[in-house]
mmCIF file of C-alpha atoms and ligand atoms in Angstrom:
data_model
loop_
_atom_site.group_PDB
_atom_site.id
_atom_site.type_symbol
_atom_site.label_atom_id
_atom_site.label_comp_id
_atom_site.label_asym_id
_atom_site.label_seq_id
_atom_site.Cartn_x
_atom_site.Cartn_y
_atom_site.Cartn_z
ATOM 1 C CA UNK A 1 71.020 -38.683 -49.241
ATOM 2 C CA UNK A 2 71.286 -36.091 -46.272
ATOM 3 C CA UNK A 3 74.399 -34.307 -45.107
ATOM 4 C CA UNK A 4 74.694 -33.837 -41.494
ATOM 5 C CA UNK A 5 77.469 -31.409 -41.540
ATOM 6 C CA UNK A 6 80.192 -34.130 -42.861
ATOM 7 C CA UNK A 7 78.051 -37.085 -41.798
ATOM 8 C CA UNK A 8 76.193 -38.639 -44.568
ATOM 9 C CA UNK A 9 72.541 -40.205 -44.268
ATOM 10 C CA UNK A 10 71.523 -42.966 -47.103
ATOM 11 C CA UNK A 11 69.176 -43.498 -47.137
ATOM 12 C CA UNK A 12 67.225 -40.442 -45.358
ATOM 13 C CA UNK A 13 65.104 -42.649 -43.353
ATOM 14 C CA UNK A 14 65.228 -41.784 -39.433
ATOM 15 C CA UNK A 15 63.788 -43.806 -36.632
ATOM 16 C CA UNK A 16 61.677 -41.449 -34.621
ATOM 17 C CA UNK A 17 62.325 -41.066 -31.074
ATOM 18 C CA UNK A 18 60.044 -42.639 -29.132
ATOM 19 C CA UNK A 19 59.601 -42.710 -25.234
ATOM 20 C CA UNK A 20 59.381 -46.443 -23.826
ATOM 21 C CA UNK A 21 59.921 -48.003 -27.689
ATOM 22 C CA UNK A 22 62.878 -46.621 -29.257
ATOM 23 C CA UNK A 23 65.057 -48.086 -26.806
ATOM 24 C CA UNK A 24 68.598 -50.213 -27.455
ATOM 25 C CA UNK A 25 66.767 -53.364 -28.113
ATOM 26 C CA UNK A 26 64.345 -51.963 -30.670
ATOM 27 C CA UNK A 27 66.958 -49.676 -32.433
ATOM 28 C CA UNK A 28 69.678 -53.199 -32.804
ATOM 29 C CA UNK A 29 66.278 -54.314 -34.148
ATOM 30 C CA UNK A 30 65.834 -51.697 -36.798
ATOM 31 C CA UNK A 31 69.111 -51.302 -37.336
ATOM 32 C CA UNK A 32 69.646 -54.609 -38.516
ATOM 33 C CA UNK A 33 66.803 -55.499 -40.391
ATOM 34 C CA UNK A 34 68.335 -52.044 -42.746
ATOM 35 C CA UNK A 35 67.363 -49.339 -44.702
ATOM 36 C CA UNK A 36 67.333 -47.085 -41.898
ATOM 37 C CA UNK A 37 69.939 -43.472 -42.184
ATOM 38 C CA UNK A 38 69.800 -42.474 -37.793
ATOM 39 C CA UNK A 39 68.049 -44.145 -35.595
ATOM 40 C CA UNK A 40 66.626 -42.243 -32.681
ATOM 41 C CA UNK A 41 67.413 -42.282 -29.081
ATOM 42 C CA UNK A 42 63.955 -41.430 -26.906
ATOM 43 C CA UNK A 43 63.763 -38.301 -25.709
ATOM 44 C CA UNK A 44 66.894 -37.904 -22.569
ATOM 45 C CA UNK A 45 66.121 -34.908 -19.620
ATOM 46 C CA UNK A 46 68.889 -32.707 -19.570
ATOM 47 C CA UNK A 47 68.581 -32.650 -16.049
ATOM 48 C CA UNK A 48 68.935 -36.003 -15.579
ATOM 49 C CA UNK A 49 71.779 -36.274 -17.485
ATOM 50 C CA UNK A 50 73.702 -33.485 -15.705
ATOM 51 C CA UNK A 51 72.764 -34.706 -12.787
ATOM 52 C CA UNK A 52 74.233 -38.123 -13.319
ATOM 53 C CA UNK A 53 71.304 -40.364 -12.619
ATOM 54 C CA UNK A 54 72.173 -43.852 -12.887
ATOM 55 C CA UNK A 55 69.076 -44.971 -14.667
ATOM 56 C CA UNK A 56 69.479 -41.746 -17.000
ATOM 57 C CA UNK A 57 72.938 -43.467 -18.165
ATOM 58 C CA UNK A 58 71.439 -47.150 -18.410
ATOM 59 C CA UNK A 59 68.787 -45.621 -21.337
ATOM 60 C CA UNK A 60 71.734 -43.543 -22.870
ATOM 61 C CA UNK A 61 74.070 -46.378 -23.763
ATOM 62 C CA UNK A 62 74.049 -47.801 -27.018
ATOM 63 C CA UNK A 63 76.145 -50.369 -29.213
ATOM 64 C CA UNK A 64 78.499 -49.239 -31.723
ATOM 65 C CA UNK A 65 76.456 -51.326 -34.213
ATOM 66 C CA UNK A 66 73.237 -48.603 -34.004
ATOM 67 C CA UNK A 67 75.265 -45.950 -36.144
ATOM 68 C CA UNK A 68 74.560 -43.809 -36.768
ATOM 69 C CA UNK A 69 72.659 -42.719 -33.637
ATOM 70 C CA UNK A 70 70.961 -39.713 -32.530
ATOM 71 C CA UNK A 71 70.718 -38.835 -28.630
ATOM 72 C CA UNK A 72 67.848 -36.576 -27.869
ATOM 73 C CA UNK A 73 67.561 -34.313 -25.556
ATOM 74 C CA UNK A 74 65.074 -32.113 -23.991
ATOM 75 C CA UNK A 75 64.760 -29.246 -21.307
ATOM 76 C CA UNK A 76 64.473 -25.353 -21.009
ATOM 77 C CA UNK A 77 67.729 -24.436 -18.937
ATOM 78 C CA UNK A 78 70.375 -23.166 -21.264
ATOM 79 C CA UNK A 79 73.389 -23.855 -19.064
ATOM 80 C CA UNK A 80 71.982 -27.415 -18.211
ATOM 81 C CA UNK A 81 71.289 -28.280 -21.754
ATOM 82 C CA UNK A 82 74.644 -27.018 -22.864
ATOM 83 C CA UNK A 83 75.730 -29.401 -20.086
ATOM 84 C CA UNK A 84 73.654 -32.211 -21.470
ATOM 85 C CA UNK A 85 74.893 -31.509 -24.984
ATOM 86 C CA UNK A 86 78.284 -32.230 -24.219
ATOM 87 C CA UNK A 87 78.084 -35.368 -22.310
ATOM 88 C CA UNK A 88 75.932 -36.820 -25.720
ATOM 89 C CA UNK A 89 79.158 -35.857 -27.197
ATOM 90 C CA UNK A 90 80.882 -37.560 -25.401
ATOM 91 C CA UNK A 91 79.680 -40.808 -25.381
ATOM 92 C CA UNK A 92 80.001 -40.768 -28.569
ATOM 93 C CA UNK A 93 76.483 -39.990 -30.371
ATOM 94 C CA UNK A 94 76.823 -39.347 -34.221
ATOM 95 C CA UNK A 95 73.958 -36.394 -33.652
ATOM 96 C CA UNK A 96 72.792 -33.983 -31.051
ATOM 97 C CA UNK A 97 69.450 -33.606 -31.060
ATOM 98 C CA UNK A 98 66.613 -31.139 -29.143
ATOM 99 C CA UNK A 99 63.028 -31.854 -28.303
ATOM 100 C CA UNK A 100 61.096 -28.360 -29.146
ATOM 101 C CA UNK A 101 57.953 -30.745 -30.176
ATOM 102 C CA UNK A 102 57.058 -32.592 -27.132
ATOM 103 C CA UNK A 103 53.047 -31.884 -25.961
ATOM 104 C CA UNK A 104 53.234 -33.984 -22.729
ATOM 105 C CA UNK A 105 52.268 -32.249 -19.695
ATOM 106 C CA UNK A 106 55.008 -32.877 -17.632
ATOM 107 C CA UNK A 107 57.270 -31.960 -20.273
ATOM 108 C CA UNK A 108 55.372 -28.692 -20.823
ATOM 109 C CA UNK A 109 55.097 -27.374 -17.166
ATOM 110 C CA UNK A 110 58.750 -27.470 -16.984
ATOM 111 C CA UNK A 111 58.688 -24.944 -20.302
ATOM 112 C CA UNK A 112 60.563 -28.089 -22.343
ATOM 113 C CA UNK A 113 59.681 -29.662 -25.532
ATOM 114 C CA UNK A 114 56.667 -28.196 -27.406
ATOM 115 C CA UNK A 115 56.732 -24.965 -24.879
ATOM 116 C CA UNK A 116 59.794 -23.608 -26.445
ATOM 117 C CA UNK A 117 57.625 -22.952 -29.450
ATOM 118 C CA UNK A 118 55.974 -20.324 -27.257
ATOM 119 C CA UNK A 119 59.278 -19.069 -26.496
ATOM 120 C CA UNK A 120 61.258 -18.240 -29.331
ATOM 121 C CA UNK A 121 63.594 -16.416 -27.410
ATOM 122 C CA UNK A 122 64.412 -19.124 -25.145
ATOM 123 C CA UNK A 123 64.724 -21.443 -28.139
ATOM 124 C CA UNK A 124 66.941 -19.736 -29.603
ATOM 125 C CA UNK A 125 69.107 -19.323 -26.719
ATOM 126 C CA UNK A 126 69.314 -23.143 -26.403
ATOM 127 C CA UNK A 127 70.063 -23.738 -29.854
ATOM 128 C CA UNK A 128 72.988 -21.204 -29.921
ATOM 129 C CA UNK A 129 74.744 -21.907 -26.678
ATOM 130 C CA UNK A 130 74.229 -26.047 -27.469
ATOM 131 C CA UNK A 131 75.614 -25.470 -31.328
ATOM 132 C CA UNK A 132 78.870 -23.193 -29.978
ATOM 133 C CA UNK A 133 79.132 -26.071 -27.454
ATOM 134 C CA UNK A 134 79.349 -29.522 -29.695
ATOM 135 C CA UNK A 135 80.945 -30.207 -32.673
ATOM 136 C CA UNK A 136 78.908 -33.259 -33.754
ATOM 137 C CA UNK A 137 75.823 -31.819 -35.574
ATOM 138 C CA UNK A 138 72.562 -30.578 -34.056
ATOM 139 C CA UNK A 139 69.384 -30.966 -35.129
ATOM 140 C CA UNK A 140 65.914 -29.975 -33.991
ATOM 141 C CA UNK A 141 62.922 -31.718 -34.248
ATOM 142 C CA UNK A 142 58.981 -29.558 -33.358
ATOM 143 C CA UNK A 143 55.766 -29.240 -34.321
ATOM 144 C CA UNK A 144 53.966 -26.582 -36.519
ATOM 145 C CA UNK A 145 53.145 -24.289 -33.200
ATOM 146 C CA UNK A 146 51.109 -24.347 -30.404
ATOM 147 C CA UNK A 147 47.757 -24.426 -31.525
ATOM 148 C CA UNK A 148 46.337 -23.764 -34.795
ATOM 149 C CA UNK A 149 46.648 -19.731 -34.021
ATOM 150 C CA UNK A 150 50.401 -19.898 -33.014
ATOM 151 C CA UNK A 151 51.680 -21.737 -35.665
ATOM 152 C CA UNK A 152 55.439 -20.455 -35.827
ATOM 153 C CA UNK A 153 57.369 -23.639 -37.169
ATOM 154 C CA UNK A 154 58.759 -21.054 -40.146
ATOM 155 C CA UNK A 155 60.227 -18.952 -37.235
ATOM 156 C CA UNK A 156 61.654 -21.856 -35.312
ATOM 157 C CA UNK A 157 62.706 -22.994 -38.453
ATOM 158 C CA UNK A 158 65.020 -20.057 -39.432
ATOM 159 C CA UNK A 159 65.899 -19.426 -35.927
ATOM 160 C CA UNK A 160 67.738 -23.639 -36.291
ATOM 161 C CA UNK A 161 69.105 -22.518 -39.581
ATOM 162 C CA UNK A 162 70.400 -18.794 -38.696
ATOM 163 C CA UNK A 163 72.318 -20.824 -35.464
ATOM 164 C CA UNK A 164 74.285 -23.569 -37.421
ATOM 165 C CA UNK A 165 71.730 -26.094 -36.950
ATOM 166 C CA UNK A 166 72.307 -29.406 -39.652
ATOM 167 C CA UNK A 167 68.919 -30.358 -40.242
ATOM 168 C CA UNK A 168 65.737 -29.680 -38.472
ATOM 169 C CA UNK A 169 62.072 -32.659 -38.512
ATOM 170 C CA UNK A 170 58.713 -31.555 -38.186
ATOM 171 C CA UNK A 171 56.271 -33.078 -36.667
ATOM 172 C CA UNK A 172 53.417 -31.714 -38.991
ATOM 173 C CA UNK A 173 50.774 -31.587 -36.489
ATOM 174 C CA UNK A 174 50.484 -28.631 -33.761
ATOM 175 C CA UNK A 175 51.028 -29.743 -29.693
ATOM 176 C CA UNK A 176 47.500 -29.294 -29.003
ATOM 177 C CA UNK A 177 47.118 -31.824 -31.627
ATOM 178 C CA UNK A 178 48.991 -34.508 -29.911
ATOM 179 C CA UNK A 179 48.366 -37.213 -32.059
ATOM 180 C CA UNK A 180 44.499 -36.244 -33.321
ATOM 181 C CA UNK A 181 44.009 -36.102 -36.773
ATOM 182 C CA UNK A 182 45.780 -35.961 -39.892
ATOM 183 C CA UNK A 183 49.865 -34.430 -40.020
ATOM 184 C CA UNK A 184 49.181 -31.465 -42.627
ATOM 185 C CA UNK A 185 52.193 -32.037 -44.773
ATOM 186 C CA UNK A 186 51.514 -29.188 -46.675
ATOM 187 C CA UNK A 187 53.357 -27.081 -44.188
ATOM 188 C CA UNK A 188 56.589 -29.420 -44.564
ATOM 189 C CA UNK A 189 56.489 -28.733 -48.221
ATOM 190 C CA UNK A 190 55.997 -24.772 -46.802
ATOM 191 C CA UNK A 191 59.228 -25.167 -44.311
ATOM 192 C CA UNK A 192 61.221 -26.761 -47.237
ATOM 193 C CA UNK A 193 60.703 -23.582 -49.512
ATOM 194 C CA UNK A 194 61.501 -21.086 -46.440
ATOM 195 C CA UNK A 195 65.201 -23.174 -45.252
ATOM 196 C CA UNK A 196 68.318 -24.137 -47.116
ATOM 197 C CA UNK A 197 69.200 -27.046 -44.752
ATOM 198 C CA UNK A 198 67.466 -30.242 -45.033
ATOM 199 C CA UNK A 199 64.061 -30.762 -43.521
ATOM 200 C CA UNK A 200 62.911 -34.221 -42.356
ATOM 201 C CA UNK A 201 59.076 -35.014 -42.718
ATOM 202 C CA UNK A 202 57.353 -36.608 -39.770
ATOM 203 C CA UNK A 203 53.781 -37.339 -38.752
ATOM 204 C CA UNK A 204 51.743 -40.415 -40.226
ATOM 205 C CA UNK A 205 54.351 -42.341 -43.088
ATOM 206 C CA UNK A 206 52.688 -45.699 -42.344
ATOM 207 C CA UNK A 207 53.479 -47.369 -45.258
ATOM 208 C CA UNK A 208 56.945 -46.926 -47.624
ATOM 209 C CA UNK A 209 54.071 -45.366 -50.298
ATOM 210 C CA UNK A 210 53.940 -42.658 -47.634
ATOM 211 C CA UNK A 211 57.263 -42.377 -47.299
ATOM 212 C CA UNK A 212 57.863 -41.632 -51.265
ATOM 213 C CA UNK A 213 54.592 -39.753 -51.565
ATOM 214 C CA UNK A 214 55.911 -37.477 -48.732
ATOM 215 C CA UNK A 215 59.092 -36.365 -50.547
ATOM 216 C CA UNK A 216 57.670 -36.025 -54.009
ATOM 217 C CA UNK A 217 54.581 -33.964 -52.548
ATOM 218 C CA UNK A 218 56.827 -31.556 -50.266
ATOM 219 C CA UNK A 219 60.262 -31.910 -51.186
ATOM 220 C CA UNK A 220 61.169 -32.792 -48.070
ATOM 221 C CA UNK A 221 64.963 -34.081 -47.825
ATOM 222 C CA UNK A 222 64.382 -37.368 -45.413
ATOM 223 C CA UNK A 223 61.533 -38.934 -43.821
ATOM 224 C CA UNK A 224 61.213 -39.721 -40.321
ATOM 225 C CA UNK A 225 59.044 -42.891 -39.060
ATOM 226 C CA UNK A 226 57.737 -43.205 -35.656
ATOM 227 C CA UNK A 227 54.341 -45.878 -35.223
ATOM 228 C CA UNK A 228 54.406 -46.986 -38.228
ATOM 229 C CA UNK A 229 58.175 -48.781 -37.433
ATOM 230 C CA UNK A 230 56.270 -50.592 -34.484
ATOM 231 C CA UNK A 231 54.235 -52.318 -36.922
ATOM 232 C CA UNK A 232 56.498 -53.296 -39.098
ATOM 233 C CA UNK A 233 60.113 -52.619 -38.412
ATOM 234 C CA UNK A 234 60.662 -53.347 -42.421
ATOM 235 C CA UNK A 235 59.373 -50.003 -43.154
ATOM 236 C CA UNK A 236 63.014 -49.048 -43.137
ATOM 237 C CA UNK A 237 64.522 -51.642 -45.927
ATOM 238 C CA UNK A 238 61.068 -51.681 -47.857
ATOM 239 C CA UNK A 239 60.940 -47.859 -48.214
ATOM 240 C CA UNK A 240 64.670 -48.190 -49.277
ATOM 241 C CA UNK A 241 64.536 -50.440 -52.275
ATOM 242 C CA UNK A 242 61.476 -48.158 -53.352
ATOM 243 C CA UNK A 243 63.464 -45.448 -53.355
ATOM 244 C CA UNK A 244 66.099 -47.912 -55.294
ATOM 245 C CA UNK A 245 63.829 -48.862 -58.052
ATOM 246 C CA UNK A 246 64.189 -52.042 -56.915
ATOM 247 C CA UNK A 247 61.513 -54.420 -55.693
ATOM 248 C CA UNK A 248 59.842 -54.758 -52.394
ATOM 249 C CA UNK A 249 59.964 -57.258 -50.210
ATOM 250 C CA UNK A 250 57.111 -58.196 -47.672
ATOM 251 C CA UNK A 251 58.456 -60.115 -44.304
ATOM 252 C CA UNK A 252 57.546 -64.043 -44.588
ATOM 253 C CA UNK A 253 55.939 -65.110 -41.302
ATOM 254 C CA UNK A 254 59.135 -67.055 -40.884
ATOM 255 C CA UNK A 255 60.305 -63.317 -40.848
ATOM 256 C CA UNK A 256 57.978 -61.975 -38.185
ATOM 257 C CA UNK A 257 58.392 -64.929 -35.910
ATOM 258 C CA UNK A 258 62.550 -64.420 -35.973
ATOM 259 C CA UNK A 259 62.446 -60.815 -35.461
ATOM 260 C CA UNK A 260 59.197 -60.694 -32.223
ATOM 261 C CA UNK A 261 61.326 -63.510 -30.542
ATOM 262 C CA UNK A 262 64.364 -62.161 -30.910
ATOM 263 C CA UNK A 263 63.149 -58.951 -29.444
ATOM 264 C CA UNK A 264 61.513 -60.255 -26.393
ATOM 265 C CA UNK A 265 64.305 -62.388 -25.625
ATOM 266 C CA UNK A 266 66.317 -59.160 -26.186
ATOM 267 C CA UNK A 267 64.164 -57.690 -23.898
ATOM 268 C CA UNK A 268 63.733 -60.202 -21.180
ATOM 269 C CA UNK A 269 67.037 -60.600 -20.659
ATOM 270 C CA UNK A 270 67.702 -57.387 -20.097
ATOM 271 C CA UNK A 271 64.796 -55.753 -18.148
ATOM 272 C CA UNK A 272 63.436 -56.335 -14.628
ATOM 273 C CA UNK A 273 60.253 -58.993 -14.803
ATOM 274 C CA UNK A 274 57.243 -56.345 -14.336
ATOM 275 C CA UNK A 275 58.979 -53.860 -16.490
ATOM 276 C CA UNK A 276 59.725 -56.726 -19.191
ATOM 277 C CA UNK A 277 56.221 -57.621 -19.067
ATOM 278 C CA UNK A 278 54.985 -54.419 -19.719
ATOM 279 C CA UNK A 279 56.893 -54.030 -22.291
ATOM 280 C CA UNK A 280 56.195 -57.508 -24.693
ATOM 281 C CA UNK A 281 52.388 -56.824 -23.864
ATOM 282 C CA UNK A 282 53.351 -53.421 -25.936
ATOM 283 C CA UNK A 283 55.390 -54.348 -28.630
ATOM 284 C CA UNK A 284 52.794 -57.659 -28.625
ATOM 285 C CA UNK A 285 50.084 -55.899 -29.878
ATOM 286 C CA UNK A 286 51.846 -53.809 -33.066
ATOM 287 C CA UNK A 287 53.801 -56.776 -34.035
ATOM 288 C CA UNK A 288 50.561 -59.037 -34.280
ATOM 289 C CA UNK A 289 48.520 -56.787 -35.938
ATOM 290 C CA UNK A 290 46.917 -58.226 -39.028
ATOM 291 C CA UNK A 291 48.367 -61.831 -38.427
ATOM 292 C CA UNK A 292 45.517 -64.570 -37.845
ATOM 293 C CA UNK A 293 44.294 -64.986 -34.215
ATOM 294 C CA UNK A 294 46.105 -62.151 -33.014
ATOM 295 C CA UNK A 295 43.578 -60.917 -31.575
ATOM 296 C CA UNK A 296 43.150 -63.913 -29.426
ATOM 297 C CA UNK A 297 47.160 -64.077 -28.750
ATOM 298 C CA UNK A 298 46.193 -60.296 -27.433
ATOM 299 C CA UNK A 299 43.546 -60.715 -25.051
ATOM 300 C CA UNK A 300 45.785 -64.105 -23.788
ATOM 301 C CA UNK A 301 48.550 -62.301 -23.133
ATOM 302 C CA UNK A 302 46.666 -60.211 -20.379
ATOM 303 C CA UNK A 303 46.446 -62.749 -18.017
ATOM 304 C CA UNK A 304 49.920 -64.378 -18.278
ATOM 305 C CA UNK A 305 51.755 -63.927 -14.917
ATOM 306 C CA UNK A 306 55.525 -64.059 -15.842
ATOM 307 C CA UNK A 307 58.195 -63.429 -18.671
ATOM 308 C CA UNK A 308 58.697 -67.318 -18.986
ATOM 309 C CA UNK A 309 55.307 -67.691 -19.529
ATOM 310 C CA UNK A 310 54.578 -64.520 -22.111
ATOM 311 C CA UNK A 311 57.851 -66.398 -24.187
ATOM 312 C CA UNK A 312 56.519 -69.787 -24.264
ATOM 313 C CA UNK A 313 52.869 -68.534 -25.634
ATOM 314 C CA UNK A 314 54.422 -65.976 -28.337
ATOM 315 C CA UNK A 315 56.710 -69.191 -29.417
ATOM 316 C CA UNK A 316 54.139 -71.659 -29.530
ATOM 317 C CA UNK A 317 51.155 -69.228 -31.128
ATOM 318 C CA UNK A 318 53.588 -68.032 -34.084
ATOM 319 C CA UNK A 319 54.689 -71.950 -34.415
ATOM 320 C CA UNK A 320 51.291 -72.943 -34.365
ATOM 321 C CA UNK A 321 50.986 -70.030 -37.116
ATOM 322 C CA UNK A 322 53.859 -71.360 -39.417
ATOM 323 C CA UNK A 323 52.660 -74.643 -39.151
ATOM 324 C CA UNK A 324 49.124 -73.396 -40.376
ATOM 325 C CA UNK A 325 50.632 -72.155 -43.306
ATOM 326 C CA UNK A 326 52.883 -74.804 -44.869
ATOM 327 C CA UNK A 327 50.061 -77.099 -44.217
ATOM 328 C CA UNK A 328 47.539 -74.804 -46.280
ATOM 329 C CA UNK A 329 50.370 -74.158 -48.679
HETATM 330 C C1 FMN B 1 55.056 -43.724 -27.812
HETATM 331 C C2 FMN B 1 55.631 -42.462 -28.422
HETATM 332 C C3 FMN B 1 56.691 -41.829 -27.800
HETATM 333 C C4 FMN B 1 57.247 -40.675 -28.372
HETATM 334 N N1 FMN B 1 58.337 -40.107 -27.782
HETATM 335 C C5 FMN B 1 58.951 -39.068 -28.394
HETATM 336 C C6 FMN B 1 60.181 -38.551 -27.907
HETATM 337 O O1 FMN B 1 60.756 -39.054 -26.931
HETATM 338 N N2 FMN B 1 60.721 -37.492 -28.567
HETATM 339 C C7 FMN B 1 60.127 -36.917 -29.666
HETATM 340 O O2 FMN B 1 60.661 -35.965 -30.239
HETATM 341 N N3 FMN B 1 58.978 -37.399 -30.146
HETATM 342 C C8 FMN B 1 58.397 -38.460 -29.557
HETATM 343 N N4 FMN B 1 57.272 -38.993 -30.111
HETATM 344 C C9 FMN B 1 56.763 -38.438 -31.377
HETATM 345 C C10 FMN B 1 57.365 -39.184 -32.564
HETATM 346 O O3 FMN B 1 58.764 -39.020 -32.620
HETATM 347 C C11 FMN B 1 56.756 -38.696 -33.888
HETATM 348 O O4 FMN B 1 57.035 -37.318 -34.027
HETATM 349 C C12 FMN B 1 55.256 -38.892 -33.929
HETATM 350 O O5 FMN B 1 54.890 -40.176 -33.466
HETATM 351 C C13 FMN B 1 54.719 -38.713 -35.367
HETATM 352 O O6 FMN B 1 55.315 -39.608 -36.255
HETATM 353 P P1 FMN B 1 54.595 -40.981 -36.718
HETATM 354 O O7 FMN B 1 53.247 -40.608 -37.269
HETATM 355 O O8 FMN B 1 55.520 -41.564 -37.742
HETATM 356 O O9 FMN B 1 54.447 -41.823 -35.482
HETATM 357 C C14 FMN B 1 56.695 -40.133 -29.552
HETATM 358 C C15 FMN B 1 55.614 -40.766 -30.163
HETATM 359 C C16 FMN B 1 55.088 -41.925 -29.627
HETATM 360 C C17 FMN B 1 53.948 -42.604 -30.319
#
């Protein structure tokens, strides 16, 4: 269990943020399949938010039935973050939290996400003026540095903990990294020694072995799950009842056909046709990873021209599956 100033996490399993996934439909998802302590709003411009945009609010509304939730934010202005920090509050988030780990371009050129790692000064700045701000708890999430030569996640680190900060996740890869190679969790095992408030481990839990092996090797407090939740949203529960001592159970196909059309419904009726589409192609291929002929069901999906169409072959290629089964069974 993790204490987020008096909010409690059990288990200390987080739902990464992730831009274009982690959205309301995909965190009811989570959320109710269980085993999962926050899950993760995708990363929210403080701008945006400040500024009122209307699409800005759409993405930041959630149901009371995701707590507890985390709203993320990102940006480099201190006034406009503070700003931003205080309308999360106010709709009612259970955490605050700031994007110091984000290597996208667009993200970096305005000095947000990852570049604050460059700028200690400025990160600290944020941190303070956004803790004396909010009285839900903050937390941080960034990467080990830079590059391999500016590696200051210790720094950052102690910075979030000298300012009142609840709990900070590292991504244990650097920016440059983006996603290449392997998360070094050696240096969340590193951060863990240096801080007295909990530290969440992030970068490459795939499987709920991960998830254990991650804590026992580094000590880390919680473990946060990003791409490996889009393959199987069970992580969650699974990695749960391991850390239980109870068994584990593996989704039927029964299971996997429920939850993928109950997403896309989920998402179809809430998202504009092209936008809808674009987003069951996505969630298509994880969820039909390692099931029979889903490679097929992959390259079909391509072509199909509509939403109605894109339900109707899901439905009738994981029928077709079930029915494969009980007859072989
Ligand atoms: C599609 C995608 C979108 C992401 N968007 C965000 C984001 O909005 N905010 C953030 O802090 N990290 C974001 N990340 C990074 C993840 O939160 C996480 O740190 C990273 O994927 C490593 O964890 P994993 O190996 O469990 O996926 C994103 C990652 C992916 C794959």
């Amino acid at each position: 269990m993790v204490h987020l100033g008096p909010l409690r996490i059990d288990p200390p399993l987080w739902l990464a943020p992730m831009a274009g996934v982690t959205d309301r439909d995909f965190r009811l998802l989570v959320r109710r399949i269980g085993g999962v302590g926050v899950v993760s709003m995708e990363f929210i411009s403080s701008k945006a938010i400040v500024q009122g945009n209307q699409r800005t609010r759409e993405l930041m509304y959630f149901s009371p039935e995701e707590r507890p939730l985390a709203i993320q934010i990102y940006g480099s202005d201190v006034a406009t973050m503070r700003e931003a920090a205080l309308v999360v509050e106010e709709l009612g988030a259970d955490v605050c939290d700031i994007n110091m780990g984000c290597p996208a371009n667009k993200v970096l050129k305005g000095c947000a996400g990852a570049a604050l790692m460059g700028d200690l000064k400025l990160a600290e700045s944020i941190v303070r003026t956004v803790r004396d701000a909010i009285s839900i708890p903050l937390t941080v999430k960034f990467r080990l540095g830079l590059d391999d030569c500016r590696r200051n996640y210790l720094d950052l680190g102690r910075i979030c903990e000298a300012n009142g900060v609840a709990a900070v996740a590292l991504h244990a890869r650097t920016a440059r990294q983006m996603f290449t190679g392997e998360a070094d969790w050696s240096h969340l095992a590193h951060l863990k020694e240096a801080l007295s408030i909990p530290v969440i481990g992030n970068g490459d839990v795939r499987e709920p072995e991960d998830a254990l092996r991650m804590m026992a090797e580094t000590g880390c407090d919680g473990v946060m799950v990003g791409r490996g939740a889009t393959r199987n949203p069970w992580i969650f529960r699974q990695t749960a009842a391991r850390m239980a001592g109870s068994r584990m159970s593996e989704p039927t196909l029964a299971d996997r056909r429920d939850l993928i059309l109950e997403h896309f419904h989920m998402v179809a009726e809430r998202e504009a046709s092209t936008f809808a589409l674009h987003k069951l192609r996505k969630f298509t291929g994880w969820y039909t990873h390692g099931l029979p002929n889903g490679r097929k069901l992959r390259q079909a999906i391509n072509q199909l021209p509509d939403v109605e169409t894109f339900l109707v072959t899901v439905e009738s290629f994981l029928d077709t599956l079930l029915v494969e089964e009980e007859e072989a069974a």
